[in-house]
Amino acid sequence: MCLGIPAQLVAGETDHPDLVMAEVGGVPRTVNVGLLDERPGPGDWILVHMGFALNVMTPEEAADALAALGAEREAENREADAMQAAMDAAAAAEEEAIAARWMS
């Protein structure tokens, strides 16, 4: 499975015709736009995979993709929290079992 991340182009020179500066999750990154037919400009949204812009996105498409990524992250966090709760419960049960053996 491939994962493309929306990024918004920001102003900034890279001294290379195929490279632009983009913000990915608020972090500035250098992205290669050489695969695109037309070079996007500052403020434009692109879909980035492995450092390459695959296509230009509308702001609505970017917002939808970012929302989907946020929902995926929230689901992963809930799963991690449930796993931690199960591990904590198992550890507490084990401690109780050990204490019961020592008391008898």
Coordinates of C-alpha atoms in Angstrom, one line a residue:
M1 CA 0.0 0.0 0.0
C2 CA 1.3 3.4 -0.9
L3 CA 0.6 6.5 1.2
G4 CA 0.5 10.0 -0.3
I5 CA 0.6 12.9 2.1
P6 CA -0.9 16.3 1.2
A7 CA 1.6 19.1 1.4
Q8 CA 1.3 22.9 0.7
L9 CA 3.9 24.7 -1.2
V10 CA 5.6 27.6 0.6
A11 CA 7.9 30.3 -0.7
G12 CA 11.6 29.4 -0.7
E13 CA 14.3 28.8 -3.3
T14 CA 16.0 25.5 -3.5
D15 CA 18.4 26.3 -6.4
H16 CA 17.1 23.4 -8.4
P17 CA 14.4 23.6 -11.1
D18 CA 12.6 20.4 -9.9
L19 CA 12.7 21.1 -6.2
V20 CA 10.3 23.1 -4.1
M21 CA 9.7 23.8 -0.5
A22 CA 6.5 22.4 1.0
E23 CA 5.0 22.0 4.4
V24 CA 4.1 18.5 5.4
G25 CA 2.3 18.4 8.7
G26 CA 3.7 21.8 9.5
V27 CA 7.3 20.7 8.8
P28 CA 9.2 22.2 5.8
R29 CA 10.4 19.7 3.3
T30 CA 12.1 19.7 -0.1
V31 CA 9.8 18.0 -2.6
N32 CA 10.6 17.0 -6.2
V33 CA 7.9 18.3 -8.6
G34 CA 9.7 17.0 -11.8
L35 CA 6.9 14.4 -12.4
L36 CA 4.2 17.1 -12.7
D37 CA 3.2 18.6 -16.1
E38 CA 3.1 22.1 -14.7
R39 CA 5.1 23.5 -11.8
P40 CA 2.8 24.5 -8.9
G41 CA 3.4 27.7 -7.0
P42 CA 3.3 28.8 -3.3
G43 CA 0.0 28.1 -1.7
D44 CA -0.8 25.2 -4.0
W45 CA -1.5 21.7 -2.6
I46 CA 0.3 18.6 -3.9
L47 CA 0.1 14.9 -3.1
V48 CA 3.6 13.7 -2.0
H49 CA 4.9 10.2 -1.9
M50 CA 8.5 9.4 -1.1
G51 CA 9.5 13.0 -1.7
F52 CA 7.9 13.3 -5.1
A53 CA 4.8 15.2 -6.0
L54 CA 2.4 12.9 -7.7
N55 CA -0.3 15.4 -8.5
V56 CA -1.7 18.8 -7.7
M57 CA -4.7 18.8 -5.3
T58 CA -7.5 21.3 -4.7
P59 CA -7.7 22.7 -1.1
E60 CA -10.9 20.6 -0.6
E61 CA -9.1 17.4 -1.7
A62 CA -6.2 18.2 0.7
A63 CA -8.6 18.9 3.6
D64 CA -10.4 15.6 3.0
A65 CA -7.1 13.6 2.8
L66 CA -5.8 15.3 6.0
A67 CA -9.1 14.6 7.8
A68 CA -8.9 10.9 6.7
L69 CA -5.3 10.7 8.0
G70 CA -6.4 12.3 11.3
A71 CA -9.2 9.7 11.6
E72 CA -6.7 6.9 11.0
R73 CA -4.3 8.3 13.6
E74 CA -7.2 8.6 16.1
A75 CA -8.1 4.9 15.5
E76 CA -4.5 3.8 16.0
N77 CA -4.4 5.8 19.2
R78 CA -7.6 4.2 20.5
E79 CA -6.2 0.7 19.6
A80 CA -3.0 1.5 21.4
D81 CA -4.9 2.7 24.4
A82 CA -7.0 -0.5 24.5
M83 CA -3.9 -2.7 24.1
Q84 CA -2.2 -0.8 27.0
A85 CA -5.4 -1.2 29.2
A86 CA -5.4 -5.0 28.5
M87 CA -1.7 -5.3 29.3
D88 CA -2.2 -3.3 32.5
A89 CA -5.2 -5.5 33.5
A90 CA -3.2 -8.7 32.8
A91 CA -0.2 -7.4 34.9
A92 CA -2.6 -6.5 37.8
A93 CA -4.2 -10.0 37.6
E94 CA -0.7 -11.6 37.6
E95 CA 0.3 -9.5 40.6
E96 CA -2.8 -10.5 42.5
A97 CA -2.2 -14.2 41.7
I98 CA 1.3 -14.0 42.9
A99 CA 0.2 -12.2 46.1
A100 CA -2.5 -14.8 46.7
R101 CA 0.1 -17.6 46.4
W102 CA 2.3 -16.0 48.9
M103 CA -0.5 -15.4 51.4
S104 CA -1.6 -19.0 51.4

